[in-house]
CSV table of C-alpha atoms in Angstrom, one decimal:
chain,number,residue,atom,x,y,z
R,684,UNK,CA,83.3,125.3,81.7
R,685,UNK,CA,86.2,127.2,83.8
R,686,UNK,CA,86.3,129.9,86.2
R,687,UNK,CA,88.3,133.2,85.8
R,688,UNK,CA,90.7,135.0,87.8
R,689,UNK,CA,91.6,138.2,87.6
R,690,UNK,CA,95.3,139.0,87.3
R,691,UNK,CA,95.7,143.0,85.7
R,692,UNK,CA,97.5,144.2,88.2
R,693,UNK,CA,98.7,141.7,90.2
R,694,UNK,CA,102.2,141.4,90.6
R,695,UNK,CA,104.5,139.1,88.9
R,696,UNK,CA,105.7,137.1,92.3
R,697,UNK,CA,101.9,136.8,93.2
R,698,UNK,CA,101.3,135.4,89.7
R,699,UNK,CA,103.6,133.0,90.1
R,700,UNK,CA,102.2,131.8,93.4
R,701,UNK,CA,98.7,131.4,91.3
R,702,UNK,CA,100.4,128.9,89.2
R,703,UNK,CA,101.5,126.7,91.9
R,704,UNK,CA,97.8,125.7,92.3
R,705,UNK,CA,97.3,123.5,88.8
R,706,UNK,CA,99.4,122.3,85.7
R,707,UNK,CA,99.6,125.7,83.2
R,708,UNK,CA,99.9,126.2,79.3
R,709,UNK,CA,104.3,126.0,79.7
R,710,UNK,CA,103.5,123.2,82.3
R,711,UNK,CA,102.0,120.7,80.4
R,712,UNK,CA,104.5,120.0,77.5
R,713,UNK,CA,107.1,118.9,80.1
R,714,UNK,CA,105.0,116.9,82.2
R,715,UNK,CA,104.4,115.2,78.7
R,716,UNK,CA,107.9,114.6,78.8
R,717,UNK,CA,107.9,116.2,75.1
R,718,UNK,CA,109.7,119.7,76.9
R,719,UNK,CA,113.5,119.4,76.2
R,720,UNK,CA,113.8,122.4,78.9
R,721,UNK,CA,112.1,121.2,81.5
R,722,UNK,CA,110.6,117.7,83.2
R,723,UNK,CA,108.1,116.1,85.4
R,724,UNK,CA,110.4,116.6,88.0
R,725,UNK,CA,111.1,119.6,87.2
R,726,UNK,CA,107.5,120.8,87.4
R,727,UNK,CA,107.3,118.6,90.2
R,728,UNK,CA,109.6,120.3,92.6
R,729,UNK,CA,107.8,123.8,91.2
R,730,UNK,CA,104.3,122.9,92.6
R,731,UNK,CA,105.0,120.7,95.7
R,732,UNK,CA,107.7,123.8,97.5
R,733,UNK,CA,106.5,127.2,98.5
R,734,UNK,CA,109.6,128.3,96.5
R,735,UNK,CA,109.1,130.8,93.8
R,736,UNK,CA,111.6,131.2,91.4
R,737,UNK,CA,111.3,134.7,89.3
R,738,UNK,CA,113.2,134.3,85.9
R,739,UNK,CA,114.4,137.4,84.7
R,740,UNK,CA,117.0,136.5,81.7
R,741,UNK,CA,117.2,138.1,78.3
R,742,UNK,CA,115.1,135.5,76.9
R,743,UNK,CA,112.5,136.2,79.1
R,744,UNK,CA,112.8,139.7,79.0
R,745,UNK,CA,112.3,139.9,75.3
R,746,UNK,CA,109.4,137.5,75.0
R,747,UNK,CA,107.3,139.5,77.3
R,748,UNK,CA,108.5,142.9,75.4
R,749,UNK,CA,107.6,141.5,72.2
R,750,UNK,CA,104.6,140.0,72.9
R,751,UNK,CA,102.0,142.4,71.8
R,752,UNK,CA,104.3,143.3,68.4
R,753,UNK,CA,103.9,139.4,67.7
R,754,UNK,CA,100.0,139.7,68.3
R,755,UNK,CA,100.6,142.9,65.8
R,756,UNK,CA,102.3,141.3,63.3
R,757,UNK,CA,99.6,138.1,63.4
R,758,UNK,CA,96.8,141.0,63.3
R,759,UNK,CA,98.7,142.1,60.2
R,760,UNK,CA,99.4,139.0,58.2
R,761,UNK,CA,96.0,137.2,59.0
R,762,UNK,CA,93.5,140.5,59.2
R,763,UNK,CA,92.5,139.6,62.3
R,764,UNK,CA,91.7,141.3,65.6
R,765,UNK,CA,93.0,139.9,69.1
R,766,UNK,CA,92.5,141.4,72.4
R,767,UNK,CA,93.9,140.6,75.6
R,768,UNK,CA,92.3,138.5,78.1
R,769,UNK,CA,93.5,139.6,81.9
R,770,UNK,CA,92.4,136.5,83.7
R,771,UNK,CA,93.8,132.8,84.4
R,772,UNK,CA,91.3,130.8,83.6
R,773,UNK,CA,90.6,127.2,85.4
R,774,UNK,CA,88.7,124.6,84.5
R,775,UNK,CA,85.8,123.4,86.7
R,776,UNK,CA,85.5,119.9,85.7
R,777,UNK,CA,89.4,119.2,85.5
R,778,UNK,CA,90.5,122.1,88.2
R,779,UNK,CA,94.2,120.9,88.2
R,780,UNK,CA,94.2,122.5,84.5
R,781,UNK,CA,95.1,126.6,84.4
R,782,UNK,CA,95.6,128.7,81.7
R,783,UNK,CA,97.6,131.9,81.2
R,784,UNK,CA,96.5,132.7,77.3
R,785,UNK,CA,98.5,135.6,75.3
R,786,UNK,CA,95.6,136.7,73.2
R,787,UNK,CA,91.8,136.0,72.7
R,788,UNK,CA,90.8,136.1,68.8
R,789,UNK,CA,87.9,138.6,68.3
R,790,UNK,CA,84.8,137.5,66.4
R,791,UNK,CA,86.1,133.4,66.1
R,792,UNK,CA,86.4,130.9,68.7
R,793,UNK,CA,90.1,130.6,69.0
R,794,UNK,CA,93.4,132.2,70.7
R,795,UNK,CA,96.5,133.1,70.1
R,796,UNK,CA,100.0,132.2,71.5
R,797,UNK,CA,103.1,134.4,70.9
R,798,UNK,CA,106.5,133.3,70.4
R,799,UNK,CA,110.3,135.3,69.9
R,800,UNK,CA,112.6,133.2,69.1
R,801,UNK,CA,116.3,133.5,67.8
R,802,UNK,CA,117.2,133.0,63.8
R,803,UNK,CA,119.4,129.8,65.2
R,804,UNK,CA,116.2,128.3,65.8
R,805,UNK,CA,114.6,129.5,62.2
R,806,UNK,CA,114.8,125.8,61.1
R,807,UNK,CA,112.6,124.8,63.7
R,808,UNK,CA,110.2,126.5,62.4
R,809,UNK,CA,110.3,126.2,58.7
R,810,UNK,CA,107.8,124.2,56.7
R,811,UNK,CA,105.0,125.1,59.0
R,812,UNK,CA,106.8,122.8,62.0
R,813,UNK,CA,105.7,123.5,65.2
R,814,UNK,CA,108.1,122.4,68.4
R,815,UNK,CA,105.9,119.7,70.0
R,816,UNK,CA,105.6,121.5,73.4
R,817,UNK,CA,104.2,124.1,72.4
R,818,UNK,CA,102.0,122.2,70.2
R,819,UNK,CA,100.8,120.9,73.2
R,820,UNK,CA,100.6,123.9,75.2
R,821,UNK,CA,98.2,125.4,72.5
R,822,UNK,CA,96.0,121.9,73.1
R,823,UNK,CA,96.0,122.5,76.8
R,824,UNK,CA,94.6,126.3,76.3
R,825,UNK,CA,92.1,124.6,74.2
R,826,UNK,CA,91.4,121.8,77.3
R,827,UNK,CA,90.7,124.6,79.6
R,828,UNK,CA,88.7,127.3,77.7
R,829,UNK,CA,86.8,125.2,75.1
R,830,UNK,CA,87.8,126.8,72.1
R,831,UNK,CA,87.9,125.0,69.0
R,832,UNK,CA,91.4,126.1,67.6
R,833,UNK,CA,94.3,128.2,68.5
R,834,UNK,CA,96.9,130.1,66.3
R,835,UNK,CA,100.8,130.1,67.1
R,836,UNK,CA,102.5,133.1,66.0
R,837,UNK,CA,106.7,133.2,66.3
R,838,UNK,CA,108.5,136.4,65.1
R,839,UNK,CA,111.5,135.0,64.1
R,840,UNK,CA,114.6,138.1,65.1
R,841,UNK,CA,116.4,139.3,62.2
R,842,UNK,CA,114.5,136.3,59.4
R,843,UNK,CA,111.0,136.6,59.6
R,844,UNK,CA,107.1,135.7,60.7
R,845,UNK,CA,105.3,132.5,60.5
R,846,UNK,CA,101.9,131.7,61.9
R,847,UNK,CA,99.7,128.4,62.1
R,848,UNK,CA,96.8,127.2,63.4
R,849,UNK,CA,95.9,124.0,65.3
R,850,UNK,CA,92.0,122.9,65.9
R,851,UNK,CA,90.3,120.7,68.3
R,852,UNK,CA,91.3,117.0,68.6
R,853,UNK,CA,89.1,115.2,70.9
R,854,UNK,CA,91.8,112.0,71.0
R,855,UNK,CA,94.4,114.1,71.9
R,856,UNK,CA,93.0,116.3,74.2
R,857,UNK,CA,91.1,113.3,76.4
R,858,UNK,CA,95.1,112.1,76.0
R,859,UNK,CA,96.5,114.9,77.6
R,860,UNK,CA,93.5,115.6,80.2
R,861,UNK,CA,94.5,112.1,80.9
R,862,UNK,CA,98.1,112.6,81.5
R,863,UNK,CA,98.1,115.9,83.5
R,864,UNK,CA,95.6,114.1,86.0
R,865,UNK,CA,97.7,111.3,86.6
R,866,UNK,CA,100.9,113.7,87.5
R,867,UNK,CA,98.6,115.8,89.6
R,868,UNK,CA,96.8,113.5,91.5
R,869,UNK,CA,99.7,110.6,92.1
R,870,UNK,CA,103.0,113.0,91.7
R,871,UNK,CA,101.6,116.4,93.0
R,872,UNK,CA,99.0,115.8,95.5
R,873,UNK,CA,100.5,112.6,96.6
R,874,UNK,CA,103.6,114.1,97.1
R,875,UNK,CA,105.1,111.0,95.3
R,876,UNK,CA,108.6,111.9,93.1
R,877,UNK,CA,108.3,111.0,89.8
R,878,UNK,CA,110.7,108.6,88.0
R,879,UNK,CA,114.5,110.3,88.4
R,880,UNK,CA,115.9,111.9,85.2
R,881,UNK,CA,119.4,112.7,85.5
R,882,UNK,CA,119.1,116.2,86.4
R,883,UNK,CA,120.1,118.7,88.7
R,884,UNK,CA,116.6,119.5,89.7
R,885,UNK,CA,116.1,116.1,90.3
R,886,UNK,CA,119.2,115.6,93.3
R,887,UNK,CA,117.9,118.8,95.1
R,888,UNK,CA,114.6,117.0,95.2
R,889,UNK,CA,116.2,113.9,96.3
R,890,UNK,CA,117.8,115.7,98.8
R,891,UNK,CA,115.0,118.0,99.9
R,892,UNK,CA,113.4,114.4,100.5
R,893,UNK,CA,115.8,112.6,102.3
R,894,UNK,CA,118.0,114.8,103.5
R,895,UNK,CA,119.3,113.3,106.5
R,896,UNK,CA,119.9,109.3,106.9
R,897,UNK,CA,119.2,107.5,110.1
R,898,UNK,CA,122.8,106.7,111.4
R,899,UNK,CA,124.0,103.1,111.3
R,900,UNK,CA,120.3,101.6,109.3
R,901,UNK,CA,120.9,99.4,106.1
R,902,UNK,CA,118.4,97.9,103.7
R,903,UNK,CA,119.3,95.1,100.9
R,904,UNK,CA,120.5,96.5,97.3
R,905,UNK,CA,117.9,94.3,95.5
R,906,UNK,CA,117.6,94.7,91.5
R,907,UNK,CA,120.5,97.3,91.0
R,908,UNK,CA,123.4,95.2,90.3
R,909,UNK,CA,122.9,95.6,86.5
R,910,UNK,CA,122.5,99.6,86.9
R,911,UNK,CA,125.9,99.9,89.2
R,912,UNK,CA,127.9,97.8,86.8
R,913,UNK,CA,126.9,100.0,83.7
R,914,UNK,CA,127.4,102.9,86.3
R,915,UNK,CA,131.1,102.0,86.9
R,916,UNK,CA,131.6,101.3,82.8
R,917,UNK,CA,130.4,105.1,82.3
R,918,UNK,CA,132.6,106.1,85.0
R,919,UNK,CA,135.5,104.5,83.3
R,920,UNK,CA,134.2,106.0,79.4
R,921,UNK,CA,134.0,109.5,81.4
R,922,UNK,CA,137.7,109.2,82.7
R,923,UNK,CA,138.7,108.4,79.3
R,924,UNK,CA,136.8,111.4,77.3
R,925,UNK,CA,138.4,113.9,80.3
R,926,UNK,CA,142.1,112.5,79.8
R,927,UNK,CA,141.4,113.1,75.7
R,928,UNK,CA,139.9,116.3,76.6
R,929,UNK,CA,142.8,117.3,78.7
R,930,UNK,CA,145.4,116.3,76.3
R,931,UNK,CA,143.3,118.4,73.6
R,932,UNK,CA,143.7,121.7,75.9
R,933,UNK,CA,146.9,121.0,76.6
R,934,UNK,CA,148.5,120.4,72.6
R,935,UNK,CA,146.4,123.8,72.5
R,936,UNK,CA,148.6,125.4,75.1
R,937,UNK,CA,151.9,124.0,74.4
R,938,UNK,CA,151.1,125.4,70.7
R,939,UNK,CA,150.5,129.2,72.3
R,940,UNK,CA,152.7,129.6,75.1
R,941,UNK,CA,152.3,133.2,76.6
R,942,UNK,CA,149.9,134.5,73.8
R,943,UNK,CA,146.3,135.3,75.5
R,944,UNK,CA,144.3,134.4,72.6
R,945,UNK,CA,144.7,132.5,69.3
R,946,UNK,CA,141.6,132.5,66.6
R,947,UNK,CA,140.9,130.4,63.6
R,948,UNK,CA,138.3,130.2,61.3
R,949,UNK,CA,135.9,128.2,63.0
R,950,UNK,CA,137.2,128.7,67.0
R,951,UNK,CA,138.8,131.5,69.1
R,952,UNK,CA,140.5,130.0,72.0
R,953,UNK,CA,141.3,132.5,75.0
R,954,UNK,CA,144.1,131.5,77.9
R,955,UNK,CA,144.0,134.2,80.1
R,956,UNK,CA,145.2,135.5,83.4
R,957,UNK,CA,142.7,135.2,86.3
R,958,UNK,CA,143.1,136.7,90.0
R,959,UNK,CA,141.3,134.9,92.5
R,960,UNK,CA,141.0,135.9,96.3
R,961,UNK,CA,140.4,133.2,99.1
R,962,UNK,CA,140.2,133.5,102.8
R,963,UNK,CA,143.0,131.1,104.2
R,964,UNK,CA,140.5,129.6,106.8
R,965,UNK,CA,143.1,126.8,108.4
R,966,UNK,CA,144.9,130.2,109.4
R,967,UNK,CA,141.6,132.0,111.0
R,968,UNK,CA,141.0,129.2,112.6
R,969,UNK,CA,144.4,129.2,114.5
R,970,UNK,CA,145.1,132.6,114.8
R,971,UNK,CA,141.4,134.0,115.5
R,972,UNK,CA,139.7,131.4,116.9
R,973,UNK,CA,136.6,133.3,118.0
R,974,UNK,CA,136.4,135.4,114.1
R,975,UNK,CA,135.9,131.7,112.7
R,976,UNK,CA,133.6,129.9,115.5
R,977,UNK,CA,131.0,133.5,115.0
R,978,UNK,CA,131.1,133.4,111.1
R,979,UNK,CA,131.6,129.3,109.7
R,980,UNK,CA,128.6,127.9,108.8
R,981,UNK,CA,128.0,124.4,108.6
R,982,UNK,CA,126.6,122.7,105.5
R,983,UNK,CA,124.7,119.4,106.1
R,984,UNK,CA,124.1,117.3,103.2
R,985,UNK,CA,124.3,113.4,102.0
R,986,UNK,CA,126.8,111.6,100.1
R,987,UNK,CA,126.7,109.5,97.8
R,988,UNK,CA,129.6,106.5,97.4
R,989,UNK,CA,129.4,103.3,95.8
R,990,UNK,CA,132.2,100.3,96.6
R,991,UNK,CA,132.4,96.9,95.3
R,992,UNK,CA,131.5,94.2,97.9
């Protein structure tokens, strides 16, 4: 069973604000770790900060204008009838799991989910394949609302259509019930960080965290030695790939002098003047003491520097 609530009319910031109370459809493939766009952390960060972040890229942009022509072209190619719903629904027995659903499929128990994607990503979608993230966000939808299947449609710009459908699987479904409640109840609601990544989202949480040391405390390193080692042997494989690179750019320049551009068949390569303005601030400071005191702003954050003992 779920609860619904209404969202025709509300505005897009206060929709997002909704979906900072439970784990949604585009949610649940990254706390999978199966999204190769986002992350636990990632989702992490999104539901435990009153920040709301309003994407408004191309990509975005078309996806929601294109929408409804997917829903038309899947009314077209299957001879079925979708309508839209104009609630986020929420489950009552798992609460933490919403759903935002593109379509509802008149007259059988299933939805719909609309995709646009670009023709790069046409083999992705060939053979009936279905990226595993969405697969699971179609399972979610089916989590929360009870229905026994639900169709992915992707208009694929400038190559085609494709369509499939995905029905109830009780193993995978008690799987991913499973999952989302253990990131919501021990990451989310225990305000616990999940394990690092690598990413940038994952250093602005660190530092959100822990952003200012207590002076002059220290703690043993115990169980890193391993890590630091292979830290310093990427450090020196970095150096290397950037002196390589470097010597690349520069053959590349030697071989075009003062010409802006130079084009092959496979690369066009483009070394071009670039003005840049900067405030001398060493000279404010001397000159026009009082200018620099009333506009520098101080930055507090934490660095991070590792020495051999």
């Amino acid at each position: 069973m779920f609860e619904k609530i209404p969202i025709a009319g509300i505005s897009n910031l206060e929709w997002l604000k909704l979906r900072k109370y439970g784990i949604g459809g585009s949610d649940a493939g990254a706390v999978c770790g199966l999204n190769p766009y986002s992350s636990p952390m990632k989702i992490f960060r999104d539901k435990t900060t009153d920040t709301v972040e309003e994407k408004n890229n191309e990509a975005v942009r078309i996806g929601k204008d294109l929408e409804q022509y997917v829903a038309v072209r899947f009314m077209e190619a299957t001879g079925l009838k979708t309508r839209r719903s104009n609630y986020m629904y929420r489950s009552k027995e798992y609460p933490y799991m919403i759903a935002d659903i593109d379509r509802l499929v008149v007259g059988e128990d299933a939805g719909l989910e609309c995709k646009t994607t670009s023709a790069y990503n046409a083999g992705k979608w060939a053979d009936g394949n279905i990226l595993l993230h969405y697969v699971i966000q179609c399972y979610h939808y089916m989590a929360v609302t009870g229905r026994r299947s639900w169709y992915i449609a992707a208009v694929i710009l400038g190559c085609g259509f494709v369509y499939s459908k995905l029905v109830w699987d009780d193993d995978l479904i008690e799987k991913l019930i499973k999952t989302e409640w253990d990131f919501w109840n021990n990451n989310v609601k225990a305000n616990t960080i999940p394990e690092p990544d690598g990413s940038k989202t994952c250093d602005a949480v660190l530092e959100q965290y822990f952003h200012t040391a207590k002076k002059e405390s220290i703690i043993e390193l115990a169980g890193f030695d391993e890590k630091l080692a292979r830290r310093e042997e990427i450090l020196v494989s970095i150096s290397g790939l950037q002196s390589e690179q470097r010597k690349i750019e520069q053959e590349i320049k030697l071989y075009m002098q003062d010409n802006e551009t130079a084009a092959s068949k496979n690369y066009m390569v483009s070394w071009s003047n670039v003005d840049t303005t900067r405030l001398d601030t060493k000279r404010i400071k001397q000159e026009q003491p009082e200018i620099y005191k009333n506009y520098a702003k101080v930055t507090s954050l934490r660095r991070f520097q590792v020495k051999a003992a």
